[in-house]
mmCIF file of C-alpha atoms in Angstrom:
data_model
loop_
_atom_site.group_PDB
_atom_site.id
_atom_site.type_symbol
_atom_site.label_atom_id
_atom_site.label_comp_id
_atom_site.label_asym_id
_atom_site.label_seq_id
_atom_site.Cartn_x
_atom_site.Cartn_y
_atom_site.Cartn_z
ATOM 1 C CA ASP A 1 123.545 108.560 171.086
ATOM 2 C CA ALA A 2 121.448 107.411 173.671
ATOM 3 C CA GLU A 3 123.311 106.516 176.701
ATOM 4 C CA ILE A 4 123.159 105.705 180.650
ATOM 5 C CA THR A 5 125.430 107.915 182.678
ATOM 6 C CA GLN A 6 126.192 107.490 186.666
ATOM 7 C CA SER A 7 127.793 110.047 188.962
ATOM 8 C CA PRO A 8 130.671 110.542 190.646
ATOM 9 C CA ARG A 9 132.413 107.761 189.248
ATOM 10 C CA HIS A 10 134.581 107.489 192.181
ATOM 11 C CA LYS A 11 133.454 108.786 195.978
ATOM 12 C CA ILE A 12 135.100 108.336 199.063
ATOM 13 C CA THR A 13 133.160 108.890 202.442
ATOM 14 C CA GLU A 14 133.002 108.791 205.996
ATOM 15 C CA THR A 15 130.668 106.115 207.990
ATOM 16 C CA GLY A 16 127.623 107.801 209.098
ATOM 17 C CA ARG A 17 127.283 110.140 206.323
ATOM 18 C CA GLN A 18 124.424 110.219 203.510
ATOM 19 C CA VAL A 19 125.486 109.602 199.990
ATOM 20 C CA THR A 20 123.535 109.783 196.762
ATOM 21 C CA LEU A 21 124.663 108.120 193.654
ATOM 22 C CA ALA A 22 123.134 109.487 190.325
ATOM 23 C CA CYS A 23 121.870 107.365 187.591
ATOM 24 C CA HIS A 24 120.449 109.163 184.203
ATOM 25 C CA GLN A 25 119.630 107.484 181.101
ATOM 26 C CA THR A 26 118.436 108.885 177.590
ATOM 27 C CA TRP A 27 116.552 106.069 176.159
ATOM 28 C CA ASN A 28 113.506 106.270 177.559
ATOM 29 C CA HIS A 29 113.411 103.060 179.213
ATOM 30 C CA ASN A 30 110.792 102.406 181.726
ATOM 31 C CA ASN A 31 112.698 99.816 183.735
ATOM 32 C CA MET A 32 116.096 100.652 185.840
ATOM 33 C CA PHE A 33 118.175 98.579 188.164
ATOM 34 C CA TRP A 34 120.693 99.468 190.772
ATOM 35 C CA TYR A 35 123.229 96.193 191.433
ATOM 36 C CA ARG A 36 126.360 96.389 193.658
ATOM 37 C CA GLN A 37 129.404 94.520 192.611
ATOM 38 C CA ASP A 38 131.675 92.422 194.973
ATOM 39 C CA LEU A 39 134.399 90.025 194.500
ATOM 40 C CA GLY A 40 133.030 86.525 195.172
ATOM 41 C CA HIS A 41 129.483 87.582 195.042
ATOM 42 C CA GLY A 42 128.946 89.016 191.618
ATOM 43 C CA LEU A 43 126.228 91.510 190.859
ATOM 44 C CA ARG A 44 123.738 91.645 193.158
ATOM 45 C CA LEU A 45 120.063 93.727 193.276
ATOM 46 C CA ILE A 46 119.606 96.561 195.228
ATOM 47 C CA HIS A 47 116.378 98.224 193.849
ATOM 48 C CA TYR A 48 114.511 98.328 190.788
ATOM 49 C CA SER A 49 111.660 100.284 189.220
ATOM 50 C CA TYR A 50 109.274 99.663 186.288
ATOM 51 C CA GLY A 51 108.358 103.227 185.884
ATOM 52 C CA VAL A 52 107.727 106.641 187.254
ATOM 53 C CA GLN A 53 106.706 106.255 190.946
ATOM 54 C CA ASP A 54 107.364 102.424 190.864
ATOM 55 C CA THR A 55 110.075 101.041 193.245
ATOM 56 C CA ASN A 56 110.986 97.852 194.614
ATOM 57 C CA LYS A 57 113.622 95.901 197.011
ATOM 58 C CA GLY A 58 116.127 93.788 195.644
ATOM 59 C CA GLU A 59 118.080 91.072 197.166
ATOM 60 C CA VAL A 60 120.409 93.610 199.321
ATOM 61 C CA SER A 61 118.333 96.786 199.869
ATOM 62 C CA ASP A 62 119.030 96.854 203.397
ATOM 63 C CA GLY A 63 120.462 100.669 204.038
ATOM 64 C CA TYR A 64 119.499 101.861 200.624
ATOM 65 C CA SER A 65 116.627 103.835 198.690
ATOM 66 C CA VAL A 66 115.678 105.060 195.541
ATOM 67 C CA SER A 67 112.965 107.268 194.210
ATOM 68 C CA ARG A 68 111.706 107.632 190.603
ATOM 69 C CA SER A 69 109.984 110.891 190.093
ATOM 70 C CA ASN A 70 110.828 110.681 186.127
ATOM 71 C CA THR A 71 111.596 108.196 183.579
ATOM 72 C CA GLU A 72 115.542 109.333 183.070
ATOM 73 C CA ASP A 73 116.648 109.131 186.729
ATOM 74 C CA LEU A 74 116.877 106.665 189.679
ATOM 75 C CA PRO A 75 119.261 107.972 192.445
ATOM 76 C CA LEU A 76 120.600 105.708 194.774
ATOM 77 C CA THR A 77 120.520 106.883 198.284
ATOM 78 C CA LEU A 78 122.578 105.385 201.503
ATOM 79 C CA GLU A 79 121.474 107.038 204.426
ATOM 80 C CA SER A 80 124.104 106.429 206.775
ATOM 81 C CA ALA A 81 126.831 105.015 204.931
ATOM 82 C CA ALA A 82 128.669 101.600 206.498
ATOM 83 C CA SER A 83 131.909 100.195 205.599
ATOM 84 C CA SER A 84 130.050 97.020 204.522
ATOM 85 C CA GLN A 85 128.662 99.325 201.461
ATOM 86 C CA THR A 86 132.083 99.689 200.016
ATOM 87 C CA SER A 87 131.658 98.865 196.381
ATOM 88 C CA VAL A 88 131.060 99.270 192.732
ATOM 89 C CA TYR A 89 127.815 100.104 192.059
ATOM 90 C CA PHE A 90 126.008 99.897 188.645
ATOM 91 C CA CYS A 91 122.822 101.213 187.196
ATOM 92 C CA ALA A 92 121.132 99.605 184.306
ATOM 93 C CA SER A 93 117.997 100.054 182.513
ATOM 94 C CA SER A 94 115.546 98.227 180.149
ATOM 95 C CA ASP A 95 112.738 98.564 177.925
ATOM 96 C CA ARG A 96 111.132 95.093 178.560
ATOM 97 C CA ASN A 97 107.694 95.150 179.475
ATOM 98 C CA PRO A 98 107.486 93.601 183.015
ATOM 99 C CA GLY A 99 105.799 90.456 182.683
ATOM 100 C CA LEU A 100 107.434 89.637 179.535
ATOM 101 C CA ARG A 101 110.622 87.425 178.996
ATOM 102 C CA ALA A 102 113.645 88.591 180.016
ATOM 103 C CA GLY A 103 115.326 90.904 177.934
ATOM 104 C CA GLU A 104 118.859 92.994 177.631
ATOM 105 C CA LEU A 105 119.993 95.380 180.261
ATOM 106 C CA PHE A 106 121.992 98.594 179.473
ATOM 107 C CA PHE A 107 124.484 99.234 182.152
ATOM 108 C CA GLY A 108 126.507 102.302 183.155
ATOM 109 C CA GLU A 109 130.024 102.452 183.583
ATOM 110 C CA GLY A 110 129.889 102.322 187.503
ATOM 111 C CA SER A 111 130.732 104.441 190.603
ATOM 112 C CA ARG A 112 133.072 102.995 193.030
ATOM 113 C CA LEU A 113 132.210 103.926 196.619
ATOM 114 C CA THR A 114 134.647 103.780 199.646
ATOM 115 C CA VAL A 115 133.357 104.021 203.219
ATOM 116 C CA LEU A 116 136.114 104.805 205.804
ATOM 117 C CA GLY B 1 115.244 80.376 194.607
ATOM 118 C CA ASP B 2 117.067 80.884 190.926
ATOM 119 C CA SER B 3 120.534 80.818 191.314
ATOM 120 C CA VAL B 4 123.472 80.505 188.679
ATOM 121 C CA THR B 5 127.194 78.915 189.434
ATOM 122 C CA GLN B 6 130.113 79.563 187.229
ATOM 123 C CA MET B 7 133.555 78.530 187.359
ATOM 124 C CA GLU B 8 135.911 80.344 189.604
ATOM 125 C CA GLY B 9 138.794 82.387 187.850
ATOM 126 C CA PRO B 10 141.174 83.435 186.698
ATOM 127 C CA VAL B 11 141.302 81.269 183.672
ATOM 128 C CA THR B 12 144.697 82.121 181.897
ATOM 129 C CA LEU B 13 145.231 81.368 177.967
ATOM 130 C CA SER B 14 147.610 81.951 175.623
ATOM 131 C CA GLU B 15 146.374 83.438 172.530
ATOM 132 C CA GLU B 16 144.579 81.196 170.035
ATOM 133 C CA ALA B 17 143.675 78.391 172.543
ATOM 134 C CA PHE B 18 140.130 77.114 173.036
ATOM 135 C CA LEU B 19 138.066 78.705 175.879
ATOM 136 C CA THR B 20 135.448 77.173 177.987
ATOM 137 C CA ILE B 21 134.043 79.000 180.800
ATOM 138 C CA ASN B 22 131.318 76.568 182.688
ATOM 139 C CA CYS B 23 127.938 77.970 183.880
ATOM 140 C CA THR B 24 124.910 75.798 185.342
ATOM 141 C CA TYR B 25 121.807 77.221 186.696
ATOM 142 C CA THR B 26 119.013 76.267 189.091
ATOM 143 C CA ALA B 27 115.373 77.671 188.042
ATOM 144 C CA THR B 28 111.860 76.994 188.834
ATOM 145 C CA GLY B 29 110.303 77.912 185.327
ATOM 146 C CA TYR B 30 111.912 78.538 181.918
ATOM 147 C CA PRO B 31 114.374 81.076 182.260
ATOM 148 C CA SER B 32 116.261 82.981 179.598
ATOM 149 C CA LEU B 33 120.041 82.594 179.706
ATOM 150 C CA PHE B 34 122.799 85.053 179.042
ATOM 151 C CA TRP B 35 126.280 85.776 178.910
ATOM 152 C CA TYR B 36 127.427 89.563 179.865
ATOM 153 C CA VAL B 37 131.227 90.493 179.634
ATOM 154 C CA GLN B 38 132.831 93.318 181.563
ATOM 155 C CA TYR B 39 136.245 95.094 179.991
ATOM 156 C CA PRO B 40 138.095 96.829 182.445
ATOM 157 C CA GLY B 41 136.923 100.054 183.813
ATOM 158 C CA GLU B 42 133.767 99.593 181.856
ATOM 159 C CA GLY B 43 130.217 98.421 182.643
ATOM 160 C CA LEU B 44 128.557 95.242 181.731
ATOM 161 C CA GLN B 45 127.556 94.525 178.280
ATOM 162 C CA LEU B 46 125.675 91.733 176.865
ATOM 163 C CA LEU B 47 127.579 89.286 174.903
ATOM 164 C CA LEU B 48 124.907 86.692 173.832
ATOM 165 C CA LYS B 49 121.687 84.982 174.939
ATOM 166 C CA ALA B 50 119.307 82.370 174.498
ATOM 167 C CA THR B 51 115.931 82.320 175.425
ATOM 168 C CA LYS B 52 114.636 78.540 174.914
ATOM 169 C CA ALA B 53 116.281 74.958 175.224
ATOM 170 C CA ASP B 54 118.614 73.910 172.586
ATOM 171 C CA ASP B 55 119.006 77.465 171.194
ATOM 172 C CA LYS B 56 122.464 78.749 170.611
ATOM 173 C CA GLY B 57 123.403 82.287 171.414
ATOM 174 C CA SER B 58 126.350 83.226 169.154
ATOM 175 C CA ASN B 59 128.444 86.989 169.016
ATOM 176 C CA LYS B 60 131.929 87.661 168.023
ATOM 177 C CA GLY B 61 133.073 84.354 167.857
ATOM 178 C CA PHE B 62 131.793 83.073 171.231
ATOM 179 C CA GLU B 63 129.202 80.494 171.586
ATOM 180 C CA ALA B 64 126.838 79.056 174.298
ATOM 181 C CA THR B 65 123.904 76.599 174.140
ATOM 182 C CA TYR B 66 120.958 76.557 176.223
ATOM 183 C CA ARG B 67 121.107 72.836 177.717
ATOM 184 C CA LYS B 68 117.982 72.135 179.602
ATOM 185 C CA GLU B 69 118.914 68.336 180.710
ATOM 186 C CA THR B 70 122.125 69.481 182.164
ATOM 187 C CA THR B 71 121.010 73.119 183.137
ATOM 188 C CA SER B 72 123.928 74.482 181.536
ATOM 189 C CA PHE B 73 125.082 77.349 179.441
ATOM 190 C CA HIS B 74 128.969 76.873 178.896
ATOM 191 C CA LEU B 75 130.560 79.848 177.141
ATOM 192 C CA GLU B 76 133.052 78.671 174.394
ATOM 193 C CA LYS B 77 135.346 80.121 171.914
ATOM 194 C CA GLY B 78 137.685 78.468 169.496
ATOM 195 C CA SER B 79 140.695 80.863 169.143
ATOM 196 C CA VAL B 80 140.830 83.746 171.956
ATOM 197 C CA GLN B 81 142.452 87.029 171.477
ATOM 198 C CA VAL B 82 144.213 89.296 173.995
ATOM 199 C CA SER B 83 141.390 91.610 173.308
ATOM 200 C CA ASP B 84 138.899 88.888 174.673
ATOM 201 C CA SER B 85 140.637 89.521 178.322
ATOM 202 C CA ALA B 86 137.723 90.543 180.445
ATOM 203 C CA VAL B 87 135.345 89.473 183.437
ATOM 204 C CA TYR B 88 132.689 87.065 182.002
ATOM 205 C CA PHE B 89 129.284 87.005 183.955
ATOM 206 C CA CYS B 90 126.618 84.335 183.548
ATOM 207 C CA ALA B 91 123.031 85.026 184.141
ATOM 208 C CA LEU B 92 119.513 83.939 183.979
ATOM 209 C CA GLY B 93 116.150 86.028 183.926
ATOM 210 C CA ALA B 94 112.657 84.794 184.065
ATOM 211 C CA ASP B 95 109.473 86.658 183.525
ATOM 212 C CA THR B 96 111.178 89.963 184.021
ATOM 213 C CA ASP B 97 114.520 91.877 183.613
ATOM 214 C CA LYS B 98 115.729 91.161 187.368
ATOM 215 C CA LEU B 99 118.568 89.138 186.301
ATOM 216 C CA ILE B 100 120.517 86.844 188.439
ATOM 217 C CA PHE B 101 124.039 86.936 187.789
ATOM 218 C CA GLY B 102 126.735 84.501 188.909
ATOM 219 C CA THR B 103 129.917 85.710 190.433
ATOM 220 C CA GLY B 104 132.073 86.103 187.482
ATOM 221 C CA THR B 105 134.762 84.637 186.009
ATOM 222 C CA ARG B 106 138.126 86.662 184.969
ATOM 223 C CA LEU B 107 139.675 85.724 181.590
ATOM 224 C CA GLN B 108 143.507 86.730 180.917
ATOM 225 C CA VAL B 109 144.853 85.863 177.747
ATOM 226 C CA PHE B 110 148.653 86.515 176.886
ATOM 227 C CA PRO B 111 150.443 86.831 173.555
#
């Protein structure tokens, strides 16, 4: 079955370190998204991509970067981790063509990141 | 900008009780509306959706009607089960899949 997987599922790191969260989907979806989930804020969009070599900033992109070198993967990098980036991170994908009415997102199981 | 507001939780109910979780939205266009559910330890999954005014989305006994006049998309279920315990997110999307989510409402159902 096609799926979307995130790794690691749990990570503890120190302030200032670089961290990369992996996201891999086997649906061949063009669209991929990274959200963070925090109490009182729900899910907020960090970065998104509509295809290979395409990346865009979301609502809370400061301190994060992504790259899209193939269809299957959208890794999220925290260049210098901060305590404010302690959160649960969700990757999602969809096959809706940009510009058409919004469709269904398929989510990974999340990556819990703690920055000490 | 576009936004979604949903009721604070947690909502605590006994099994077989009636459920309503309120959701209102602000949007400049005519978005699609969604309810997503997150079970413990899992990612979000689509529960139901509606793409235009007066549409009713339904799934697993849950329903929500897209009300343009009141800018609302309230989630309802006639008889909840313990297995419905989860966090429910209301969301809207315009012309892309960049969904805007509400803050989530935790539902706890006790036997």
